[in-house]
Short mmCIF file of N, CA and C in Angstrom, two decimals:
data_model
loop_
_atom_site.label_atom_id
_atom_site.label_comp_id
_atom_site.label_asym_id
_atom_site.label_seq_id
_atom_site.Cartn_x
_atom_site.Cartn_y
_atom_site.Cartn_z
N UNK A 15 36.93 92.76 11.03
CA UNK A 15 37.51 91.48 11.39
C UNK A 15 37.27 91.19 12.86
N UNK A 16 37.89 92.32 13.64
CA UNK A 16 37.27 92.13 15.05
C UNK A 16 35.71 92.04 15.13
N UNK A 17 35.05 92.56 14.90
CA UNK A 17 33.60 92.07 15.24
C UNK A 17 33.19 90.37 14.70
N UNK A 18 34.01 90.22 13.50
CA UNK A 18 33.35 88.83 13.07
C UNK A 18 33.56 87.88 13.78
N UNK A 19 34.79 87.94 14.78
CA UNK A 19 35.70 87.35 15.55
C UNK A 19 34.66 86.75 16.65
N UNK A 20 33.88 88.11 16.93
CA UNK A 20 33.32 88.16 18.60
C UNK A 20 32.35 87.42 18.24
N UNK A 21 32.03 87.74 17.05
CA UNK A 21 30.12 86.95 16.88
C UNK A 21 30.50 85.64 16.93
N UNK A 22 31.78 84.85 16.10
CA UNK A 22 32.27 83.77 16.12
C UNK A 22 32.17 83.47 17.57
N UNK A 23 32.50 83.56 18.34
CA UNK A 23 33.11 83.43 19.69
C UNK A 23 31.69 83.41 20.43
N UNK A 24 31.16 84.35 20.11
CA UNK A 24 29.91 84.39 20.70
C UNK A 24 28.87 83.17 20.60
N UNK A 25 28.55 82.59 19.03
CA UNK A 25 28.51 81.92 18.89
C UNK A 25 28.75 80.23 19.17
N UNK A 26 29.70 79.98 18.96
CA UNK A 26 30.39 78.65 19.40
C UNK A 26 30.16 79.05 21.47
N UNK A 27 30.24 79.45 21.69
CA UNK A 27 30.13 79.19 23.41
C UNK A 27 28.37 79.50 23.66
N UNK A 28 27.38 79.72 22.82
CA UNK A 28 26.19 80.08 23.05
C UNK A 28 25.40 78.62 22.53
N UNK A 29 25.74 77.83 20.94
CA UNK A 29 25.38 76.91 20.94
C UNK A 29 25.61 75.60 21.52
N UNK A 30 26.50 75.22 22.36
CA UNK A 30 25.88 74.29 23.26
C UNK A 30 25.28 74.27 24.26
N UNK A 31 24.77 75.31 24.58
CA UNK A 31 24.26 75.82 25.68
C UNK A 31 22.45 75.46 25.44
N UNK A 32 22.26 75.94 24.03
CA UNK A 32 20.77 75.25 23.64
C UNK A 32 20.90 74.36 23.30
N UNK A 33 22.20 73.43 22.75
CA UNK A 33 21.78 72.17 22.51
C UNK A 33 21.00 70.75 23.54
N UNK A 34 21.96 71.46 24.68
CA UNK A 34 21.51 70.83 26.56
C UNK A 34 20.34 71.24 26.59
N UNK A 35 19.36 72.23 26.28
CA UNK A 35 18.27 73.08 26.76
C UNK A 35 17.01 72.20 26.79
N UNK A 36 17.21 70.97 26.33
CA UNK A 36 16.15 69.88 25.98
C UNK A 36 15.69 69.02 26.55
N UNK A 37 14.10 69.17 26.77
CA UNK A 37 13.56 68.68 27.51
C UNK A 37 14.10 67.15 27.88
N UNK A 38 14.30 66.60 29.08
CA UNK A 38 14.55 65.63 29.55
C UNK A 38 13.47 64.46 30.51
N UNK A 39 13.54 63.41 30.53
CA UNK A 39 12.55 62.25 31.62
C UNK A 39 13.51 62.33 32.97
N UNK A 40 13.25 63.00 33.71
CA UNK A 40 13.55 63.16 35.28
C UNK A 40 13.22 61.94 35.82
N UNK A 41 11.80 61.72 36.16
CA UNK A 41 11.51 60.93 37.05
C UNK A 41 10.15 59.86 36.21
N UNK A 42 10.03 58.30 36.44
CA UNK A 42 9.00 57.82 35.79
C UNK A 42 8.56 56.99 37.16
N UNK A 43 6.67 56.32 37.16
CA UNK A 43 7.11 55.07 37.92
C UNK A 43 5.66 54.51 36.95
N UNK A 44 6.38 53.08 36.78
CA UNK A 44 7.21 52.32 37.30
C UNK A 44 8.46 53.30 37.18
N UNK A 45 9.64 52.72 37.71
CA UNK A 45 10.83 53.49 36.72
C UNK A 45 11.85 52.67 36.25
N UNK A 46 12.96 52.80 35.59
CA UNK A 46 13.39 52.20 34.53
C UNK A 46 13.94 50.86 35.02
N UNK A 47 13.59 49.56 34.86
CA UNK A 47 14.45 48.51 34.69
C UNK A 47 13.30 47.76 36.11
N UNK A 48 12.93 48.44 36.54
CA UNK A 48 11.91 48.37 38.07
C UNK A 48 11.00 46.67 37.72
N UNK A 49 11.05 45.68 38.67
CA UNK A 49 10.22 44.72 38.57
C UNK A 49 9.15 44.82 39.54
N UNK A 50 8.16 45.21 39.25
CA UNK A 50 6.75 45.25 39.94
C UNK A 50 6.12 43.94 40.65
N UNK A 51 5.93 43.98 41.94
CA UNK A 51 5.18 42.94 42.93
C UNK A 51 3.46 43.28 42.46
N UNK A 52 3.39 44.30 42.22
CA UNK A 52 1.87 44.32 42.49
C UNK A 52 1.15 44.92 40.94
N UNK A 53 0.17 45.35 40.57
CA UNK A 53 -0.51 45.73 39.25
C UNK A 53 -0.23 47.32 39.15
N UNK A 54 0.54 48.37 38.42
CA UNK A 54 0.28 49.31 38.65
C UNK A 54 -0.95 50.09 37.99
N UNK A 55 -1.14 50.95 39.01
CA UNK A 55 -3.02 51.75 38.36
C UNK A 55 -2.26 53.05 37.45
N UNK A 56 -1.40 53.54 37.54
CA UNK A 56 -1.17 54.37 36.27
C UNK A 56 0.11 54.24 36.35
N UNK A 57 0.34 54.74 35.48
CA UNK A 57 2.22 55.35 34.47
C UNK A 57 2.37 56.60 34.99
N UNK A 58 3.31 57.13 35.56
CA UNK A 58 3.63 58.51 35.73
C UNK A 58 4.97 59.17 35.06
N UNK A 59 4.62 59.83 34.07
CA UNK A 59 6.57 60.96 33.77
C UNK A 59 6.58 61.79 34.06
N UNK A 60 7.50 62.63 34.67
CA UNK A 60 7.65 63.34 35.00
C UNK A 60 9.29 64.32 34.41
N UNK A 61 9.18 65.59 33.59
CA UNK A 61 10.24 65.75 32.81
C UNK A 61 10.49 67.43 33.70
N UNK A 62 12.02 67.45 32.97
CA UNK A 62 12.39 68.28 33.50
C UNK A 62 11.90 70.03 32.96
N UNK A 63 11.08 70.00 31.92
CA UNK A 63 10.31 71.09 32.03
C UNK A 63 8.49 70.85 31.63
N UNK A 64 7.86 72.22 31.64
CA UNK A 64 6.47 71.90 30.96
C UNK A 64 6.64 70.80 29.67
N UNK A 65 5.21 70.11 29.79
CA UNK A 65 5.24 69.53 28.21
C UNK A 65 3.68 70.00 27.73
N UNK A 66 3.78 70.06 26.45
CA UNK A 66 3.06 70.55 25.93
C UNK A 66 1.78 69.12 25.34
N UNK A 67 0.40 69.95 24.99
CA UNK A 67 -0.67 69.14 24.92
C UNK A 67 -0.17 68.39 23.76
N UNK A 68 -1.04 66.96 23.07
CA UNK A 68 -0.78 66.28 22.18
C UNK A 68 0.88 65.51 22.35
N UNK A 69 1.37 65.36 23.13
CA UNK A 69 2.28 64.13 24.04
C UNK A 69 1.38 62.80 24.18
N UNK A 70 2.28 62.13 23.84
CA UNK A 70 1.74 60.51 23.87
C UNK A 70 2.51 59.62 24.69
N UNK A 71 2.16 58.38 25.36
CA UNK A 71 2.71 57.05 25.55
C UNK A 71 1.63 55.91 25.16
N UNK A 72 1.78 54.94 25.23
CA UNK A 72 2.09 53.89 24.84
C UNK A 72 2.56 52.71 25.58
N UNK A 73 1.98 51.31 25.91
CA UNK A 73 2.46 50.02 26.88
C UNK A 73 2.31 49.17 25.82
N UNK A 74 3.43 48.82 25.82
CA UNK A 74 3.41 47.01 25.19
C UNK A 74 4.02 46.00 26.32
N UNK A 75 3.38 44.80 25.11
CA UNK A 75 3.87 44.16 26.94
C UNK A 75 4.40 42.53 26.06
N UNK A 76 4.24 40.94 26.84
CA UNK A 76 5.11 40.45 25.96
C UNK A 76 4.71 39.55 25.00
N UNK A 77 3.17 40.29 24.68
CA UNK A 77 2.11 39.44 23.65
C UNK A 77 1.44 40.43 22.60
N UNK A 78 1.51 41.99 22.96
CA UNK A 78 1.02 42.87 22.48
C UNK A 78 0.62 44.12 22.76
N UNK A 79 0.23 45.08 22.55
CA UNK A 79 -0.29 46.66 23.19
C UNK A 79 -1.08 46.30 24.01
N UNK A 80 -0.98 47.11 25.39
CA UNK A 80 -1.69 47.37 25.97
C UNK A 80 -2.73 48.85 25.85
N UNK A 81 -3.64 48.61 25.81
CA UNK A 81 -4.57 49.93 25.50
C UNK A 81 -4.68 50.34 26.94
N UNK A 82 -4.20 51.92 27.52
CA UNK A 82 -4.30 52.89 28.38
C UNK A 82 -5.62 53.35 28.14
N UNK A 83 -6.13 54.02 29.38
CA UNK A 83 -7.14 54.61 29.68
C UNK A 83 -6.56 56.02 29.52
N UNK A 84 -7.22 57.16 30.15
CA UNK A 84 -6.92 58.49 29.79
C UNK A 84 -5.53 58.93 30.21
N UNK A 85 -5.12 59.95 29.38
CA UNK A 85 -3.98 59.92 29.55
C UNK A 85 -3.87 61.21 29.40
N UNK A 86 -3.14 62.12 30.35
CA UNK A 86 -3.52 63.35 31.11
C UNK A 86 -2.00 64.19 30.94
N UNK A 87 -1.68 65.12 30.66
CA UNK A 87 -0.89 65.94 30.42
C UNK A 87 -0.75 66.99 31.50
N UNK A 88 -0.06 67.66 32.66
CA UNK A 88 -0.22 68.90 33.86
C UNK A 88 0.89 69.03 33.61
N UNK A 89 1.37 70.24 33.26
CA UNK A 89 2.45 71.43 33.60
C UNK A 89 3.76 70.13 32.70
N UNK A 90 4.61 69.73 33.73
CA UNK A 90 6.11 68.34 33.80
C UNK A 90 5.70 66.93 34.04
N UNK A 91 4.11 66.71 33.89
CA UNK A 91 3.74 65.20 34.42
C UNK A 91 2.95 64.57 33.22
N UNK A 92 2.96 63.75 33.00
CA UNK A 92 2.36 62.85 31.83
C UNK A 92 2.06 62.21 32.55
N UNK A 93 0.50 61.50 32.81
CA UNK A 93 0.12 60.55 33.84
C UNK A 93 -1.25 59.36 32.62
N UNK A 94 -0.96 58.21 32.76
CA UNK A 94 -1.55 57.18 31.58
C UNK A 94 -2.07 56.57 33.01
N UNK A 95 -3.33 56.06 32.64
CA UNK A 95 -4.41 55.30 33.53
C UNK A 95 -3.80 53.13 32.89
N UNK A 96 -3.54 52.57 33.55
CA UNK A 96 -3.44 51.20 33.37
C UNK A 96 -5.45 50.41 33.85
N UNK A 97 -6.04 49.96 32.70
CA UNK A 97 -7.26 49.58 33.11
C UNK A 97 -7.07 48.14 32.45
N UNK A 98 -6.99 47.75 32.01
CA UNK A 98 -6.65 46.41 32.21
C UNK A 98 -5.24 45.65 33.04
N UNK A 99 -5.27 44.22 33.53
CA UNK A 99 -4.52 43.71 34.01
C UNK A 99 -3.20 43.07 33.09
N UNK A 100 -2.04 43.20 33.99
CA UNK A 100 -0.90 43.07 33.42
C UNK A 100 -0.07 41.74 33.78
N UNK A 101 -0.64 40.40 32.65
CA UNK A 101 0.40 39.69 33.10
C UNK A 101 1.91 39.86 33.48
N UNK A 102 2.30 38.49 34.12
CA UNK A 102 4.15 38.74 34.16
C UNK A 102 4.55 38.61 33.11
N UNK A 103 5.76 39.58 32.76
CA UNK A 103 6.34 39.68 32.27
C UNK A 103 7.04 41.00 31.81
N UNK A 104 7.81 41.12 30.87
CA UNK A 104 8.36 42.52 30.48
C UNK A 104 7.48 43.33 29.53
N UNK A 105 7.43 44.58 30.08
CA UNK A 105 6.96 45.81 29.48
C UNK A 105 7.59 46.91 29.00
N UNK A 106 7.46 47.67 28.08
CA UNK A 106 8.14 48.88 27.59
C UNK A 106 6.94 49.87 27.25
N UNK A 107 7.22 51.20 27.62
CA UNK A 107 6.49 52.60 27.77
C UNK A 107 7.07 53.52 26.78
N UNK A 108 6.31 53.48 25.92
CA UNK A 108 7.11 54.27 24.65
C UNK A 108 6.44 55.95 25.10
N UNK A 109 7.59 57.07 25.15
CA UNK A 109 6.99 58.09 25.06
C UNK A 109 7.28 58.97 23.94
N UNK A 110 6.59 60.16 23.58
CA UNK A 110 7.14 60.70 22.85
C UNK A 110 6.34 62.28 23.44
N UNK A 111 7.06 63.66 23.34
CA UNK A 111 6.34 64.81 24.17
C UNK A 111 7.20 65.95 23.44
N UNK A 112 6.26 66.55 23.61
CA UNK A 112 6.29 68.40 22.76
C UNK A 112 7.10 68.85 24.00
N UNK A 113 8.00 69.52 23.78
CA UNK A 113 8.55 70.13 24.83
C UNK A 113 7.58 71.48 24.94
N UNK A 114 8.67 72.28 26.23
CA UNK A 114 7.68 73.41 26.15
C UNK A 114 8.48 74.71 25.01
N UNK A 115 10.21 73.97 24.38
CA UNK A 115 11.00 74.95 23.77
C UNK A 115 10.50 74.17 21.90
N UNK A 116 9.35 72.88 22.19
CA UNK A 116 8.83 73.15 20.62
C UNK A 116 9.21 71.92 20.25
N UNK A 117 9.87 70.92 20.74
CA UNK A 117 10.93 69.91 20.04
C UNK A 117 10.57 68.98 20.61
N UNK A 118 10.05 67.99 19.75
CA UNK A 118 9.61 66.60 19.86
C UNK A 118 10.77 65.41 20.28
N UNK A 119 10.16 64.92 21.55
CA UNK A 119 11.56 63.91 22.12
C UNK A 119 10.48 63.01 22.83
N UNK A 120 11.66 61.76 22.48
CA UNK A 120 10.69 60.75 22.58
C UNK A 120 11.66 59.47 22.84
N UNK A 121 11.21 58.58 23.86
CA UNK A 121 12.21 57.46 24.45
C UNK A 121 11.67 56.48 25.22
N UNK A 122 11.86 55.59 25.54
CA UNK A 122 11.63 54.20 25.89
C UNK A 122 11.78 53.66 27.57
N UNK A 123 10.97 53.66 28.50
CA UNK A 123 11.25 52.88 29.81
C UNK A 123 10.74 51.35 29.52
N UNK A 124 11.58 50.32 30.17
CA UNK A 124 11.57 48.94 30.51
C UNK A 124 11.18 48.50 32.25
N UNK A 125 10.07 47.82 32.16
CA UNK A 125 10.06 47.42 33.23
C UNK A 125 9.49 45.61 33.35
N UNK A 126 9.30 45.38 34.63
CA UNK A 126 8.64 43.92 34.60
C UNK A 126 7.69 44.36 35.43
N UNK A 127 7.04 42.86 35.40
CA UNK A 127 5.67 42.52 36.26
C UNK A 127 5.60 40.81 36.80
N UNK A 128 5.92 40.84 38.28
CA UNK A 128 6.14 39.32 38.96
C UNK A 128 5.01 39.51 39.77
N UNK A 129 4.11 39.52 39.46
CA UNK A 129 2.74 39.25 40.69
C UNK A 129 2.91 37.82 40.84
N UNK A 130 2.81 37.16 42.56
CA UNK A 130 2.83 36.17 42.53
C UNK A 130 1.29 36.10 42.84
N UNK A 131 0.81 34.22 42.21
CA UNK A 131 -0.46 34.02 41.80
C UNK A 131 -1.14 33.44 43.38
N UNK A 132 -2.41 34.14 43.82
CA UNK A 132 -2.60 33.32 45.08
C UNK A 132 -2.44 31.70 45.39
N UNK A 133 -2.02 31.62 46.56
CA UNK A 133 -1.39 29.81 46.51
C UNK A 133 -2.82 29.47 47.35
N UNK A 134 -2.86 28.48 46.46
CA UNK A 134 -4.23 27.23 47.12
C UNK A 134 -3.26 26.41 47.93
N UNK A 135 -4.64 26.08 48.98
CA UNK A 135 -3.52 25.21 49.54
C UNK A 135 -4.05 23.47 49.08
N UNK A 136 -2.73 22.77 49.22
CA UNK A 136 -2.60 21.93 48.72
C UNK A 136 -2.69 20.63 49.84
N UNK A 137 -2.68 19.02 49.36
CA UNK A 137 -3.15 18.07 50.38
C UNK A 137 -1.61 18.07 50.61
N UNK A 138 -0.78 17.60 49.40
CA UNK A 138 0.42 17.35 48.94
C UNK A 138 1.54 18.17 49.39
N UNK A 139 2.34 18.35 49.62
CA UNK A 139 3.35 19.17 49.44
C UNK A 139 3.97 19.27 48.41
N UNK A 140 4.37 20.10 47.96
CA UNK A 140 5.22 20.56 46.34
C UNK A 140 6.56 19.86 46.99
N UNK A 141 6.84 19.28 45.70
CA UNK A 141 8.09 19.04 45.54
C UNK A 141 9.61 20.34 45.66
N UNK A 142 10.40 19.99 46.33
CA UNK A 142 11.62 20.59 46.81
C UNK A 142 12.21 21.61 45.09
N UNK A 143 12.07 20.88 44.62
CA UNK A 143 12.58 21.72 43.30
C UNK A 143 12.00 22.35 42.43
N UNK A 144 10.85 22.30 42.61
CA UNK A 144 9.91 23.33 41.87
C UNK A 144 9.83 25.08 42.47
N UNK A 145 10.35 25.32 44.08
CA UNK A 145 10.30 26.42 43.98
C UNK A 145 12.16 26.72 43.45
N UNK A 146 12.74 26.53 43.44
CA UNK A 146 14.32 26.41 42.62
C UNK A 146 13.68 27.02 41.01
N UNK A 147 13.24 26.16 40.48
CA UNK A 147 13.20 26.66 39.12
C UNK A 147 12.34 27.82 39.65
N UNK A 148 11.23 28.32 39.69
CA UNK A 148 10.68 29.63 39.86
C UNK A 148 11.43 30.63 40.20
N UNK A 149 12.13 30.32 41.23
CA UNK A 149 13.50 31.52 41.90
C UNK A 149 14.25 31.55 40.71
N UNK A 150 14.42 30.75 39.88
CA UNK A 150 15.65 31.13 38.74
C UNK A 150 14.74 31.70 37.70
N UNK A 151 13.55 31.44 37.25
CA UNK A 151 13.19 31.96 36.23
C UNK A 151 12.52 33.61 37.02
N UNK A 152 12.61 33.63 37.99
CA UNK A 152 12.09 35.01 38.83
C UNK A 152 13.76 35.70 38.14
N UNK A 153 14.73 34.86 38.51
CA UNK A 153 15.97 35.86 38.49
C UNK A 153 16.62 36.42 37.00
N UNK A 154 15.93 34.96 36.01
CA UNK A 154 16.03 35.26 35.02
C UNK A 154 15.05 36.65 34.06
N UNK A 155 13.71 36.83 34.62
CA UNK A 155 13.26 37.68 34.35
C UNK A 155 13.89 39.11 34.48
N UNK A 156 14.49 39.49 35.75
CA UNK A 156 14.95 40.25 36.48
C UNK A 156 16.11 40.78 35.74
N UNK A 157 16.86 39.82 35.38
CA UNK A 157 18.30 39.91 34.46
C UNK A 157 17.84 40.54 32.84
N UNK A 158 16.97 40.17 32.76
CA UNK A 158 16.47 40.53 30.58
C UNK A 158 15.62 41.36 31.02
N UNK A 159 15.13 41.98 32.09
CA UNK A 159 14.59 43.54 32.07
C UNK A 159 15.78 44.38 32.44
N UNK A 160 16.73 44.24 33.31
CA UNK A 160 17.75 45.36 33.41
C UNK A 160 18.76 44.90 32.28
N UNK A 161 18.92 44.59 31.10
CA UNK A 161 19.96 44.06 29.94
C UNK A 161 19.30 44.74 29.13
N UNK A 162 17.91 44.61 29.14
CA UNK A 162 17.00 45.64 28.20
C UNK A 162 17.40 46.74 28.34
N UNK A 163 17.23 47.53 29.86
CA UNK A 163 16.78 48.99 30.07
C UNK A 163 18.08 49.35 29.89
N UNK A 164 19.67 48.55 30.49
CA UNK A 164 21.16 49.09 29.85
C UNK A 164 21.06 49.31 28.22
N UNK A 165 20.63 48.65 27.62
CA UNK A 165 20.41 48.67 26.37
C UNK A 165 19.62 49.62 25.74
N UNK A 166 18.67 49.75 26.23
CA UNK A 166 18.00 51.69 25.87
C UNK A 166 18.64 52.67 26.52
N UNK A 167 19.08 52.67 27.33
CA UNK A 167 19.75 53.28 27.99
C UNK A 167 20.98 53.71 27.26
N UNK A 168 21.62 52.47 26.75
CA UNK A 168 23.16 53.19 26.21
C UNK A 168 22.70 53.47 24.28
N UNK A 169 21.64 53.48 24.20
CA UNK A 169 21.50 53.67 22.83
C UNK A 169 20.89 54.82 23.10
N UNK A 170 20.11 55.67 24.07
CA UNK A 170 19.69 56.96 24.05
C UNK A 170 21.39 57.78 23.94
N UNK A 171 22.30 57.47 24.38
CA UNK A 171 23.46 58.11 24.95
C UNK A 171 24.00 57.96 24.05
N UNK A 172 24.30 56.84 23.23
CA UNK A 172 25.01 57.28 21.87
C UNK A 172 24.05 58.38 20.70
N UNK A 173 22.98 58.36 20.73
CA UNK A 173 21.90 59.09 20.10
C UNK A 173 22.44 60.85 20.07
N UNK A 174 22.53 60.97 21.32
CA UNK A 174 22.48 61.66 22.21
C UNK A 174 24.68 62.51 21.74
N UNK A 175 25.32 61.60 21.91
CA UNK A 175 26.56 61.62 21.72
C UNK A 175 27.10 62.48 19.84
N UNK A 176 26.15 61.13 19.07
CA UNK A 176 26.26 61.65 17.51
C UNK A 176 25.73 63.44 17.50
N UNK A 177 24.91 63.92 17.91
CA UNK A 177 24.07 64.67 18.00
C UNK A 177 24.69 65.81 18.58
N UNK A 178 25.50 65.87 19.13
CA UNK A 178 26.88 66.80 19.89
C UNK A 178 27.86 66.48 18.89
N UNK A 179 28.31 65.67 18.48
CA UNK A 179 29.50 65.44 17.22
C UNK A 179 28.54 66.18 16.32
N UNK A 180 27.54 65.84 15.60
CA UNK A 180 27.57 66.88 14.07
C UNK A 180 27.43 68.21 14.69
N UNK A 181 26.73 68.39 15.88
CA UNK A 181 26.83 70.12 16.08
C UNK A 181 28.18 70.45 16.15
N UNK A 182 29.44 69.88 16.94
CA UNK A 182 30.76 70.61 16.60
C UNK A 182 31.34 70.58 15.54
N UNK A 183 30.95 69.46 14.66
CA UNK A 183 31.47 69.47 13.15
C UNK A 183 30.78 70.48 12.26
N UNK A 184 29.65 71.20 12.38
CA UNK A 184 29.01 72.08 12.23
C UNK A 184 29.91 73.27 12.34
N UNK A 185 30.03 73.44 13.60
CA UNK A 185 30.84 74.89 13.63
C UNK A 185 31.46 75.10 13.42
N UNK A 186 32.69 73.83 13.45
CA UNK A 186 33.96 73.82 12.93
C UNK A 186 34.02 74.22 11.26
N UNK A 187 32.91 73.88 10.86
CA UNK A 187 32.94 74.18 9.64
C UNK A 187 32.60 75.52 9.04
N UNK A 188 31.69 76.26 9.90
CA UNK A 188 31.33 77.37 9.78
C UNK A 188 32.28 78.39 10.06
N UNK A 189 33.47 77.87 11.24
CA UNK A 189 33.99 78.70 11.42
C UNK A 189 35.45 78.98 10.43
N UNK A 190 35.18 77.38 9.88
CA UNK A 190 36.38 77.64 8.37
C UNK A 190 36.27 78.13 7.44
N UNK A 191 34.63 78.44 7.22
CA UNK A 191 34.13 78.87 5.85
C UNK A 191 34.54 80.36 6.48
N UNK A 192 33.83 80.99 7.54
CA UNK A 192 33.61 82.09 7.66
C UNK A 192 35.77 82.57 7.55
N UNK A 193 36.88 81.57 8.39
CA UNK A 193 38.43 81.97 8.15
C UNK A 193 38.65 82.45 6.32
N UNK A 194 38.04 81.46 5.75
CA UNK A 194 38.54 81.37 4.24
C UNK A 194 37.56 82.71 3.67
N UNK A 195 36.48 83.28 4.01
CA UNK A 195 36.04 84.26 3.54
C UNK A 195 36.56 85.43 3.62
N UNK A 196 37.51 85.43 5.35
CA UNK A 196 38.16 86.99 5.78
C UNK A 196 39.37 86.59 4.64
N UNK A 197 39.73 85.85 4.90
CA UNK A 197 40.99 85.81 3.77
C UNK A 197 40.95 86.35 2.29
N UNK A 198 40.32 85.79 2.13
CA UNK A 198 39.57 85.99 0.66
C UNK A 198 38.76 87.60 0.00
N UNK A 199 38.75 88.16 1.44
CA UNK A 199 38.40 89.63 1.18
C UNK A 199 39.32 90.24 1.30
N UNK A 200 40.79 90.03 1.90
CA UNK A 200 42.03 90.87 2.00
C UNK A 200 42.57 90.90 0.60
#
């Protein structure tokens, strides 16, 4: 009985310990929710351990895929080449990566793209309210890329949340089956 006790014990304080053990996105750039002035020349991730070969990403943007150039795997860095140009607008970076403990994880950065377009110059002067609407639709862009990235953001975390609930409902259960078995042998 005492030994079954300890393994129990042993147990329950050992599995959440690997459940945390999983590879994580540390650092990206663009990075998450980020509105870009200029074109970026690659994607960079960067995770909190090795990732393993055959890891993928992925750019869509707000008409269709963007096709990446080579896309390079070192040690914690996933690095995607951008070779074509990126209108304005919102983008999402789908990843998905082999850890180095075996376990496929895979998640979503949001960003924008506001390149402003070179200004000709003009005989005329622009009218007073035309840069007004641009500043609002600049701010409006700005607002539905960070509403997005809260929004992946709090859906990785509930993901993330369920996923810790069935593991303690798990043990809890194991550890009732395993109560009702000592019983059951007395």
């Amino acid at each position: 009985m005492r030994k079954v006790a300890i393994l129990l014990i042993l147990f329950i304080s050992l599995v959440p310990f690997t459940v945390m053990a999983h590879t994580t996105l540390t650092e990206s750039n663009p990075s998450e929710g980020e509105v870009l002035s200029t074109k970026p020349e690659n994607i960079e991730l960067e995770f909190g351990t090795v990732i393993e070969e055959g890891s993928s990403m992925t750019l869509s943007g707000p008409e269709a895929s963007i096709e990446l150039g080579e896309i390079t795997v070192s040690d914690n860095i996933m690095t995607g080449e951008v070779t074509n140009e990126l209108p304005n607008g919102q983008y999402i970076i789908d990843w998905k990566i082999i850890g180095e403990d075996g376990h496929p994880i895979e998640g979503q950065i949001l960003f924008g793209v506001d390149v402003e377009a070179p200004q000709e110059e003009v005989a005329e002067e622009p009218a007073e309210e035309e840069p007004a609407i641009e500043e609002e639709s600049d701010e409006t862009a700005e607002n539905e890329t960070a509403e997005a990235a809260e929004t992946a953001q709090s859906e990785e975390e509930n993901s993330n949340v369920w996923v810790t609930v069935l593991i303690v409902a798990a043990i809890i259960l194991v550890a009732a089956g395993m109560v009702k078995l000592m019983k059951n042998k007395r």
